[in-house]
XYZ file of C-alpha atoms in Angstrom:
556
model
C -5.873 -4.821 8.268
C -2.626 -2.797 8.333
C -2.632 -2.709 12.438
C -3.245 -6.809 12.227
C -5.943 -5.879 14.451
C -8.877 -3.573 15.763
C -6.559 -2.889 19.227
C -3.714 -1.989 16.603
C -0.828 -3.815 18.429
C 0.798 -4.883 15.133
C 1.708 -8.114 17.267
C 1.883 -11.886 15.776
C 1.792 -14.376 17.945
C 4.031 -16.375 15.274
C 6.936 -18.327 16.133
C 8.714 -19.849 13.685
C 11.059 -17.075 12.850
C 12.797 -15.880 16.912
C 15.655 -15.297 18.009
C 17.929 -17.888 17.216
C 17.360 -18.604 13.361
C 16.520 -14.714 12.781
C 20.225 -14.534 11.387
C 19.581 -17.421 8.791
C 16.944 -15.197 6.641
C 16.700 -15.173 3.172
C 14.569 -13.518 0.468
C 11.815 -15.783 -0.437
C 10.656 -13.497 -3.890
C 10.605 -9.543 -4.596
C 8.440 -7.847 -7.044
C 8.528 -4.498 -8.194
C 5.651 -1.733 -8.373
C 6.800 0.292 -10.848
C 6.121 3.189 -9.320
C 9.529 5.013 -7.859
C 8.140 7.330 -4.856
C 7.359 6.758 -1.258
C 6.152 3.220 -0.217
C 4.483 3.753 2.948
C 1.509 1.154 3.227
C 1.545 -2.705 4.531
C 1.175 -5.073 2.318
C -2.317 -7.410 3.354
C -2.318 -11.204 3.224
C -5.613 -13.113 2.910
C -5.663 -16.394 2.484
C -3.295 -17.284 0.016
C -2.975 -13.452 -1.807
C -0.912 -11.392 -0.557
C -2.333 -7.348 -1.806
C -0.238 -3.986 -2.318
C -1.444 -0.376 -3.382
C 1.348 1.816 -4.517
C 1.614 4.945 -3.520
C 0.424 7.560 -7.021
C -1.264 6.089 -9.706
C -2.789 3.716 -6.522
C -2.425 0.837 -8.448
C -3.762 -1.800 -6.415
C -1.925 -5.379 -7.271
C -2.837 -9.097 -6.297
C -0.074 -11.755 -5.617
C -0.450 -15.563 -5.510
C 1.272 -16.729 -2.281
C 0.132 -20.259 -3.582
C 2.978 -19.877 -6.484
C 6.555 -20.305 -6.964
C 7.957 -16.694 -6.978
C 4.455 -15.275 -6.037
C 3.385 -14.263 -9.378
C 0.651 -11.043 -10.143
C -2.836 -12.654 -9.931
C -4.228 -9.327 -11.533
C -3.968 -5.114 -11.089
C -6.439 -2.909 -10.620
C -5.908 0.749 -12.025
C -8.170 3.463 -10.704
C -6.591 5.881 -12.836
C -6.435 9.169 -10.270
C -6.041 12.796 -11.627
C -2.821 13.641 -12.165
C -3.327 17.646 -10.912
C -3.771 15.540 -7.153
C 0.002 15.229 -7.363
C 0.123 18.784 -7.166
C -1.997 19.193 -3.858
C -0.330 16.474 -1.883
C 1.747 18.099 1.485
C 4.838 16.316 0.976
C 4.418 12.859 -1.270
C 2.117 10.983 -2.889
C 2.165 8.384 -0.810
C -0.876 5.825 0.387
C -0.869 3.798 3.783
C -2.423 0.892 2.752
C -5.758 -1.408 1.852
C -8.344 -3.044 4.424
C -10.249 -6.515 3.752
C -13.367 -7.831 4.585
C -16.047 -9.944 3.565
C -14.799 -10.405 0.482
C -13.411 -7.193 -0.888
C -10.612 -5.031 -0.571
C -10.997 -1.277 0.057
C -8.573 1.468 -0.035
C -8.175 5.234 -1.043
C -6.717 6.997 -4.046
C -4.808 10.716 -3.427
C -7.717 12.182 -5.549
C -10.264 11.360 -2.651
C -11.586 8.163 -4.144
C -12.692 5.496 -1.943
C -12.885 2.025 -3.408
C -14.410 -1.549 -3.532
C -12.810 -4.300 -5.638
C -13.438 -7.847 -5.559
C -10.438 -9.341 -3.529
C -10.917 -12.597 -6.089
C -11.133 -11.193 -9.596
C -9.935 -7.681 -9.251
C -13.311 -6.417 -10.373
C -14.289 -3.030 -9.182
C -17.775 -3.157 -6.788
C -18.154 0.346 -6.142
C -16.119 3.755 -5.750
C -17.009 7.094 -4.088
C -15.444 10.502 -4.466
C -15.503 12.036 -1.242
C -13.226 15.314 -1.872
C -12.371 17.978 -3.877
C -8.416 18.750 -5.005
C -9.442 21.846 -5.762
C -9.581 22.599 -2.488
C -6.124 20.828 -1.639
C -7.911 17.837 -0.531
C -6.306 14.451 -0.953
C -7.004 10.855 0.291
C -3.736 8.951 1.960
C -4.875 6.781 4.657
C -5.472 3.066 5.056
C -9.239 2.518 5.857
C -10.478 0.289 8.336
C -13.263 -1.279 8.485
C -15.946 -1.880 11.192
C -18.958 -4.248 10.997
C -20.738 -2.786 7.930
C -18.782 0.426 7.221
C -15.689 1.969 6.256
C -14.246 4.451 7.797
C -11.956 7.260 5.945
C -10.692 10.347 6.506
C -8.921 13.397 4.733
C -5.459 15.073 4.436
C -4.208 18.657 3.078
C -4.209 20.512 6.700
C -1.257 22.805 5.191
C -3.988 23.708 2.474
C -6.317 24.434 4.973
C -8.591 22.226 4.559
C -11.320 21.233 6.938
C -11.084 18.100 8.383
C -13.843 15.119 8.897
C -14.409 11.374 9.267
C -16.382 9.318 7.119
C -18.174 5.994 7.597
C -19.289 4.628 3.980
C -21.711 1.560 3.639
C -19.589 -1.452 2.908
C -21.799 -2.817 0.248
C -22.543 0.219 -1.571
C -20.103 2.985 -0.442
C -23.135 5.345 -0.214
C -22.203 8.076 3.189
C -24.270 6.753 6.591
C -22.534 9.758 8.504
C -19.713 12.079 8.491
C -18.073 14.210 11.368
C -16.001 16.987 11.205
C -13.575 17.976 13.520
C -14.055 21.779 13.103
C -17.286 23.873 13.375
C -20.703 23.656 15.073
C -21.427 20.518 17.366
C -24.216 19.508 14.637
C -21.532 18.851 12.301
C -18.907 17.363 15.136
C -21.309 15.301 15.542
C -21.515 16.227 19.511
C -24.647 15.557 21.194
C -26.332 14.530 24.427
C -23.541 11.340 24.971
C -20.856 14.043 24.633
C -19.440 13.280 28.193
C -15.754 14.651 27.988
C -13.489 14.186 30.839
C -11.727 17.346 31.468
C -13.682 21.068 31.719
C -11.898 22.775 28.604
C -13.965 20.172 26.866
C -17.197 20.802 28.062
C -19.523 23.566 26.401
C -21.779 24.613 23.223
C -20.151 24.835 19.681
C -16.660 24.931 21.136
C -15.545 24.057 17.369
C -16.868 27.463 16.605
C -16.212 29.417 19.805
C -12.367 28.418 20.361
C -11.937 30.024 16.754
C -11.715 33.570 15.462
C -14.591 34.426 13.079
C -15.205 31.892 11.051
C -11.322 30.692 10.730
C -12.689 27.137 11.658
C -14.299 26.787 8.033
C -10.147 26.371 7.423
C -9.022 25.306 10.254
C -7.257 22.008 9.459
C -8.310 18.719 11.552
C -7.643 16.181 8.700
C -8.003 12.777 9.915
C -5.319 10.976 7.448
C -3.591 8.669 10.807
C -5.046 5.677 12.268
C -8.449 4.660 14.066
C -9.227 1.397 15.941
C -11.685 -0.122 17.812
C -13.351 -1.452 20.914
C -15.809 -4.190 19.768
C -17.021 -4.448 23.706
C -17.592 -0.589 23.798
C -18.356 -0.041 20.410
C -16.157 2.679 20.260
C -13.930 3.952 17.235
C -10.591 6.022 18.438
C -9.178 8.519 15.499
C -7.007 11.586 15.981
C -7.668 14.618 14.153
C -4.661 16.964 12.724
C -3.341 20.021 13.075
C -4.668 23.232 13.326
C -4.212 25.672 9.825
C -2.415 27.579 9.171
C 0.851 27.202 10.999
C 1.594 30.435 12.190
C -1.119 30.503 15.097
C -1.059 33.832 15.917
C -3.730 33.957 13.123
C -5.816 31.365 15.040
C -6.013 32.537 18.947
C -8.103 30.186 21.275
C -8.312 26.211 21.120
C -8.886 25.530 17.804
C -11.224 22.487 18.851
C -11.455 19.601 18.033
C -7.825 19.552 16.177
C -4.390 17.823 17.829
C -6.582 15.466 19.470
C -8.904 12.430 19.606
C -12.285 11.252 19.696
C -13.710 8.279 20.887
C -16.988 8.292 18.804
C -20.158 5.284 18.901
C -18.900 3.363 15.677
C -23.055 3.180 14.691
C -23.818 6.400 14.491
C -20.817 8.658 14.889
C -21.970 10.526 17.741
C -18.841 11.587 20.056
C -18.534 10.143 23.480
C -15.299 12.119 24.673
C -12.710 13.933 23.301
C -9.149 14.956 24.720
C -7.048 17.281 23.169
C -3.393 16.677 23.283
C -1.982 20.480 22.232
C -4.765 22.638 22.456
C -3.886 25.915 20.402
C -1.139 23.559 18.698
C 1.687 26.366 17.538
C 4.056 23.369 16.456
C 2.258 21.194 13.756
C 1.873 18.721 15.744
C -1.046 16.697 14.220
C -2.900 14.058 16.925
C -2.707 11.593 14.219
C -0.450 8.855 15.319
C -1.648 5.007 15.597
C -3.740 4.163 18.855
C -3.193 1.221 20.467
C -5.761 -0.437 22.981
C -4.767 -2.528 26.000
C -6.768 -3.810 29.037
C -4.040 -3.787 32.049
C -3.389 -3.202 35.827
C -2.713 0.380 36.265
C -2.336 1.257 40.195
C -3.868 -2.052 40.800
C -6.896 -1.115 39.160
C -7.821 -2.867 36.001
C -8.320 -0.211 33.269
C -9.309 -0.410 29.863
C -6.312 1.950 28.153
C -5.464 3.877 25.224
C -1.815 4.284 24.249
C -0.510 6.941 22.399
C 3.325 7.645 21.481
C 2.240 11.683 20.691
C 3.884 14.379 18.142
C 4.260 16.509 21.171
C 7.073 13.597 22.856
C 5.016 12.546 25.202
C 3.364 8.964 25.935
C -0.038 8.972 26.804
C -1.742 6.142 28.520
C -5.498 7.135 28.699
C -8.638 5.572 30.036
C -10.883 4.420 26.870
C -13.809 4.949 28.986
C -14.096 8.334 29.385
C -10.915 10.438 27.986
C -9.030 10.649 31.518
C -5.133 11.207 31.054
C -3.553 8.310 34.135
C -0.104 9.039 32.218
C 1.670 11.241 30.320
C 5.562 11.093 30.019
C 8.351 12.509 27.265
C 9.403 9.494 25.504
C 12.080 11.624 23.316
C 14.102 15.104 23.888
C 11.653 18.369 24.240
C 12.246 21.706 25.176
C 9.497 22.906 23.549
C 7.165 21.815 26.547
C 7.380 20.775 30.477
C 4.917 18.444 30.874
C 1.222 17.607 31.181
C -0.728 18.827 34.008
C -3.066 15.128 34.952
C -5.404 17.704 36.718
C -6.356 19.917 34.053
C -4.425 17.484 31.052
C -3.046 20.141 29.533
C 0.361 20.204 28.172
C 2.330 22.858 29.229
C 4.107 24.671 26.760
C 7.458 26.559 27.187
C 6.939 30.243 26.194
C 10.151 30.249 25.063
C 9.634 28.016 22.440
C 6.517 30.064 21.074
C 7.147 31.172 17.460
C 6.276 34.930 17.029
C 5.774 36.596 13.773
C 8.576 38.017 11.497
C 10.990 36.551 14.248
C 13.082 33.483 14.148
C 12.873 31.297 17.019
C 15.616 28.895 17.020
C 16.079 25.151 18.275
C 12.642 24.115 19.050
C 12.264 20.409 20.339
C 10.519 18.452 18.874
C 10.270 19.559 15.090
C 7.145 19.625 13.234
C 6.470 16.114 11.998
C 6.649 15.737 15.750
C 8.970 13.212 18.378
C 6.798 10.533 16.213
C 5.194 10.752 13.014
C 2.502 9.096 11.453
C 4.674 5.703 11.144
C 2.992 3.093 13.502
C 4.814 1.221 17.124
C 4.528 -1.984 17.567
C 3.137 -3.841 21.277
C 4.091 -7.180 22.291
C 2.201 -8.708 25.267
C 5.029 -11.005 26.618
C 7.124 -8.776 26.695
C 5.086 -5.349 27.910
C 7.126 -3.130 25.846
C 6.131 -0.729 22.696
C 8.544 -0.455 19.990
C 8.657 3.329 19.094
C 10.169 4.197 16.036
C 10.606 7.915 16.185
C 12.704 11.087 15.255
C 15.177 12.989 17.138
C 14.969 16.404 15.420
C 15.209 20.746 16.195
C 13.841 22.980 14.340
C 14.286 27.181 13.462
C 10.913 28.334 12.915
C 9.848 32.144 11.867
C 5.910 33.255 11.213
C 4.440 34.503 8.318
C 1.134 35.587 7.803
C -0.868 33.406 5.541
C -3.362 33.937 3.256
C -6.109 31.625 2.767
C -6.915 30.714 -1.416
C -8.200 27.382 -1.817
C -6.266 24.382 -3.202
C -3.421 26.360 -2.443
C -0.868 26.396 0.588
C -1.846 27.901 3.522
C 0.984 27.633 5.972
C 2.444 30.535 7.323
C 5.852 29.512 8.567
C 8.985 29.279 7.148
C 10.719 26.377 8.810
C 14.197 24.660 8.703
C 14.593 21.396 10.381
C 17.834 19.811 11.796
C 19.097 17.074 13.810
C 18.544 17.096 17.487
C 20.615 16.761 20.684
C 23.759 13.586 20.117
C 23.313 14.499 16.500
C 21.316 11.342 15.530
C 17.997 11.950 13.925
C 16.729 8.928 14.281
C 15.857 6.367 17.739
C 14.248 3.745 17.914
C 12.915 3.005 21.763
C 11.208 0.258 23.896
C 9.053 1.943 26.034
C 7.914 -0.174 29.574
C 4.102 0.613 28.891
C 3.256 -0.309 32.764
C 6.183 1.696 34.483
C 6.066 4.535 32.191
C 9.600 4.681 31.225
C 12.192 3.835 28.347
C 13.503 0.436 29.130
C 16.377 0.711 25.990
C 16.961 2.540 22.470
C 19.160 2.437 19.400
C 20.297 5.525 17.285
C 19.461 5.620 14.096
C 21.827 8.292 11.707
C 17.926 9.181 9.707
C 14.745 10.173 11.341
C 12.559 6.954 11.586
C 9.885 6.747 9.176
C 8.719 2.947 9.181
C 6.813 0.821 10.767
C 7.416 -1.959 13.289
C 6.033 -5.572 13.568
C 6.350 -7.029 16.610
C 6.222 -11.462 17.061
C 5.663 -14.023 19.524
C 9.414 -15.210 18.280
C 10.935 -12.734 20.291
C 11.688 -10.112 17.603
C 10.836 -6.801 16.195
C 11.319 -5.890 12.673
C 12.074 -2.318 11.289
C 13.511 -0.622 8.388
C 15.317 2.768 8.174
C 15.702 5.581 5.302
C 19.241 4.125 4.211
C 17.279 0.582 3.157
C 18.393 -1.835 6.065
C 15.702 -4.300 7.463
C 16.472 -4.748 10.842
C 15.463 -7.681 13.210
C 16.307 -6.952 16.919
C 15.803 -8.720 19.939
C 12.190 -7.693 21.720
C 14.032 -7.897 25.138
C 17.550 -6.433 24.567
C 17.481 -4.150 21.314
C 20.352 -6.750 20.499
C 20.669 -6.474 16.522
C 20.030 -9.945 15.221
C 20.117 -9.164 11.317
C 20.070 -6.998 8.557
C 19.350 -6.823 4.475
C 20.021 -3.834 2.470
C 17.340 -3.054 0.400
C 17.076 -1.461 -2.851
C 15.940 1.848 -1.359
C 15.356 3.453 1.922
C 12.275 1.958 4.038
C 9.619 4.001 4.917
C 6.907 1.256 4.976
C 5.232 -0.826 7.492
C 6.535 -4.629 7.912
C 4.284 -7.587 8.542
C 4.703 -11.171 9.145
C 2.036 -14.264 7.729
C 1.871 -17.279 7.979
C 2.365 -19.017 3.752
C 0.347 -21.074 2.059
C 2.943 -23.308 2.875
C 2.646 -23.103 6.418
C 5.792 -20.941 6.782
C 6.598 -17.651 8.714
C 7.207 -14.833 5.999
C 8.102 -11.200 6.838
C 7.470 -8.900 4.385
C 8.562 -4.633 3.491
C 7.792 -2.500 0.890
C 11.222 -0.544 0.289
C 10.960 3.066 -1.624
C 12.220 6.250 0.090
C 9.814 9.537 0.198
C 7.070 10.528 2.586
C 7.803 13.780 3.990
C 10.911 12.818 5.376
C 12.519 11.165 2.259
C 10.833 13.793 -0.025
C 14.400 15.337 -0.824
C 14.924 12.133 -2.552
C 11.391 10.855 -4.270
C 11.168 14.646 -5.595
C 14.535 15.289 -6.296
C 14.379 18.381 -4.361
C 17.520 20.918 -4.031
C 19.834 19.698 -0.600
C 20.746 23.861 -0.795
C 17.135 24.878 -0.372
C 16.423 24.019 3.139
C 13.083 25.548 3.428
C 11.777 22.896 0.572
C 9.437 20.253 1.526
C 8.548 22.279 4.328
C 11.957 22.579 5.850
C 12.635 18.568 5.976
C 15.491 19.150 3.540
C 17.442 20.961 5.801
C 17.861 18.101 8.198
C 18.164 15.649 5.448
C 20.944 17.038 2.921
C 22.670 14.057 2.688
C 19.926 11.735 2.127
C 20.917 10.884 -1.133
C 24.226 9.916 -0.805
C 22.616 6.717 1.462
C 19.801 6.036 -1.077
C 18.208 6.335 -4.016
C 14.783 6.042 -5.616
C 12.433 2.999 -5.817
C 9.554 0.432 -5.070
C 10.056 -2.858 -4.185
C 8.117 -5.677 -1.967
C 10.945 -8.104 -0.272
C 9.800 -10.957 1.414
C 11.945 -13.117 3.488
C 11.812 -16.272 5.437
C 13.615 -19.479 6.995
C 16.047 -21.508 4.376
């Protein structure tokens, strides 16, 4: 699975590549995916295939790891409609596959959800589980628990109503689905609903929190990361932002977006929820990757969540039952002071509170958030979670938005820039235990990849110019670098070969919402274009230029 595992540390307790022969690496093959946008999934190793899904046309490819060069064991083409390029936020990008028992499952941008034999390439089974024409599209990896699959939706800036999905394994026929707007019925909030804080508690809150029926387009997608707690048989997700933008359309809570559910992974029934910006005005989607550790916290053991947040903070939460124990900026904000542990809400500068037909200027964070969707790393030896995250303002003004289905219903005209020091980019170790940044490098480019941490000592990363970084896990000490072929907005992993060699591996094609400037060759002079990310990203390509490429590396 893309998080290497259902805790979603994105740890390997490989060796063979650390800190002393990091410096000697050297590509071991590269192949190309023909497809020139952004590259944001892991590649997935099983056995001795090695498995890649490109972002639009999805074409899901098969490598032998067993062969010189690692040549194409087959492709499977699911053919997606074209018009769901049109309905995609910001690129047409896919996070990734999941295996298990067998068969490889992963989503197309036209809401597709499909089986294929992991050995022959055949296709088992495939569901369609949303509608473009209502600005629906399908981006996330999957995972899979026990006998389902669990998927969710984008298109929140089309305002489109948000759920999760668990699909048989075997068949891909439905065996529940929860939304995260509208009556508890279809929440799936019943007598287990035990949710730790008071704003939580009460009837149809998905309904009440909303004006008249705005909830029916309220936003919520689920297109980020779940994982799981075999022991409590628990699934985490987050659920999006709330639509439109401009919130002064939307007064009240807007439950259950910008936050997460812990939900019975049988049955879908919520257990708690927490919301991390309740009446979110920012964007700020609860999305991110969730990762689970069991650890000492005030000399209690506690079974944790962690969770670097869009809104800058760092959440460490109790799994149990939804209690906040910590909650601390992990990147620059103005935008809010702090989280209240009594009530757990975040509490938001006024000053920072976009009005309508007025331009509020130099908010902190911007709306893809302190962190995006692009998934931290934890390493147990060393206690420390490798954030790779943005350092970015924004100038936001209010519109009002009209709602027309399939089409964009956002209500804000933004213009992103770079934040405080002038780097947009950081990437941070953050001391999980004592709630604090232990070190950080600047990065010129908001960070948009992933990190792999290893029992060598070292982190990997890449950044939007097309370096692959190694650094060392305890200093931040850069131990080498590659250029690749195009800035790196995907999410590294490291396997053990058929050979019984460490690889590391990166797909390398700029896009995603940050890079979209590039992958859609939008205008550097419009800075309101993909949603104002232009404006903080002029110059993106004069470091890089379009592609999609795997590069593997490994020891000489």
């Amino acid at each position: 699975m893309p998080a290497k595992n259902f805790a979603s540390t994105r740890y390997s307790d490989l060796a063979e590549i650390n800190t002393d022969n990091v410096k000697s690496l050297q590509v071991a093959f590269t192949f190309s995916t023909g497809v020139n946008k952004g590259h944001e999934a892991a590649p997935l190793v099983v056995g001795s295939t090695m498995f890649i899904v490109s972002p639009y046309p999805n074409i899901l490819y098969a490598l032998d790891l067993a062969q010189p060069g690692a040549p194409m064991k087959w492709k499977y083409e699911p053919k997606p409609e074209p018009a769901a390029q049109g309905v995609a936020c910001c690129d047409v990008v896919n996070r990734g596959a999941a295996y298990s028992d067998g068969r490889i499952y992963f989503n197309t941008l036209d809401n597709m959800t499909i089986a294929v034999d992991a050995e022959s390439g055949k296709e088992v089974w495939r569901t369609k589980l949303g509608s473009i024409n209502r600005g629906e599209t399908m981006t996330m990896a999957p995972l899979v628990v026990k006998d389902k699959v669990l998927v969710g939706n984008s298109g929140g800036e089309y305002g489109v109503r948000g759920w999760v999905i668990a699909l048989d394994a075997k068949t891909g026929i439905q065996k529940w689905k929860a939304y995260a707007t509208g009556p508890d019925a279809e929440v799936l909030i019943g007598p287990d609903f035990k949710p730790f804080y008071d704003s939580d508690k009460g009837k149809d809150l998905g309904v009440s929190t909303w004006p008249p029926n705005a909830w029916q387009q309220g936003g919520g997608t689920m297109w980020g990361w779940i994982s799981y707690d075999p022991d409590l048989n628990l699934i985490y997700h987050g659920t999006g932002n709330p639509g439109p933008w401009n919130h002064e359309q939307r007064p009240g809570d807007n439950k259950w977006t910008a936050g997460i559910f812990a939900r019975d992974a049988d049955t879908g029934q919520a257990r708690w929820f927490y919301q991390f910006t309740p009446h979110d005005i920012h964007d700020w989607d609860g999305i991110n990757e969730i990762i689970l550790l069991d650890m000492q916290w005030n000399g209690q053991a506690r079974k944790v969540l962690v969770r670097p947040e869009r809104n800058a903070f760092l959440y460490v939460i109790d799994r149990t039952n939804g209690e906040v124990l910590s909650a601390e900026s992990f990147a620059y904000t103005n935008s809010a002071k702090g989280v209240d542990l009594k009530t757990g809400r975040l509490q938001v500068n006024p000053d920072k509170e976009p009005k309508l037909n007025r331009t509020i200027r130099d908010i902190c964070p911007t709306a893809p958030g302190a962190k995006d969707w692009n998934p931290s790393a934890y390493s147990p030896p060393t206690g420390l979670l490798y954030i790779p995250h943005n350092n970015l303002c924004m100038d936001w003004q209010s519109l009002e938005a009209n709602y027309i289905a399939g089409t964009p219903y956002v209500g804000a005209e933004v213009k992103m820039k770079p934040g405080p020091g002038g780097n947009r980019g950081e990437f941070s170790a953050w001391d999980v235990q004592n709630a604090r940044k232990r070190w950080s490098i600047k990065e010129n480019f908001p960070l948009w990849s992933g990190v792999v941490a290893t029992a060598g000592n070292v982190v990997f990363y890449g950044t939007m110019e097309g370096w692959f970084k190694a650094i060392n896990a305890e200093t931040g000490e850069l131990l080498w670098q590659f250029k690749t072929g195009s800035g790196i907005i995907g999410q590294p992993i490291t396997y053990r070969g058929p050979d019984g060699h460490q690889y590391v591996a990166v797909l390398s094609g700029i896009g995603g919402w940050s890079g979209a400037i590039v992958a859609g060759d939008l205008d550097p002079r419009d800075g309101t274009a993909a949603l104002g990310f232009v404006n903080a990203m002029a110059d993106l390509k004069q470091a890089t230029t379009k592609g999609g490429s795997l590069y593997v590396f490994r020891l000489p």
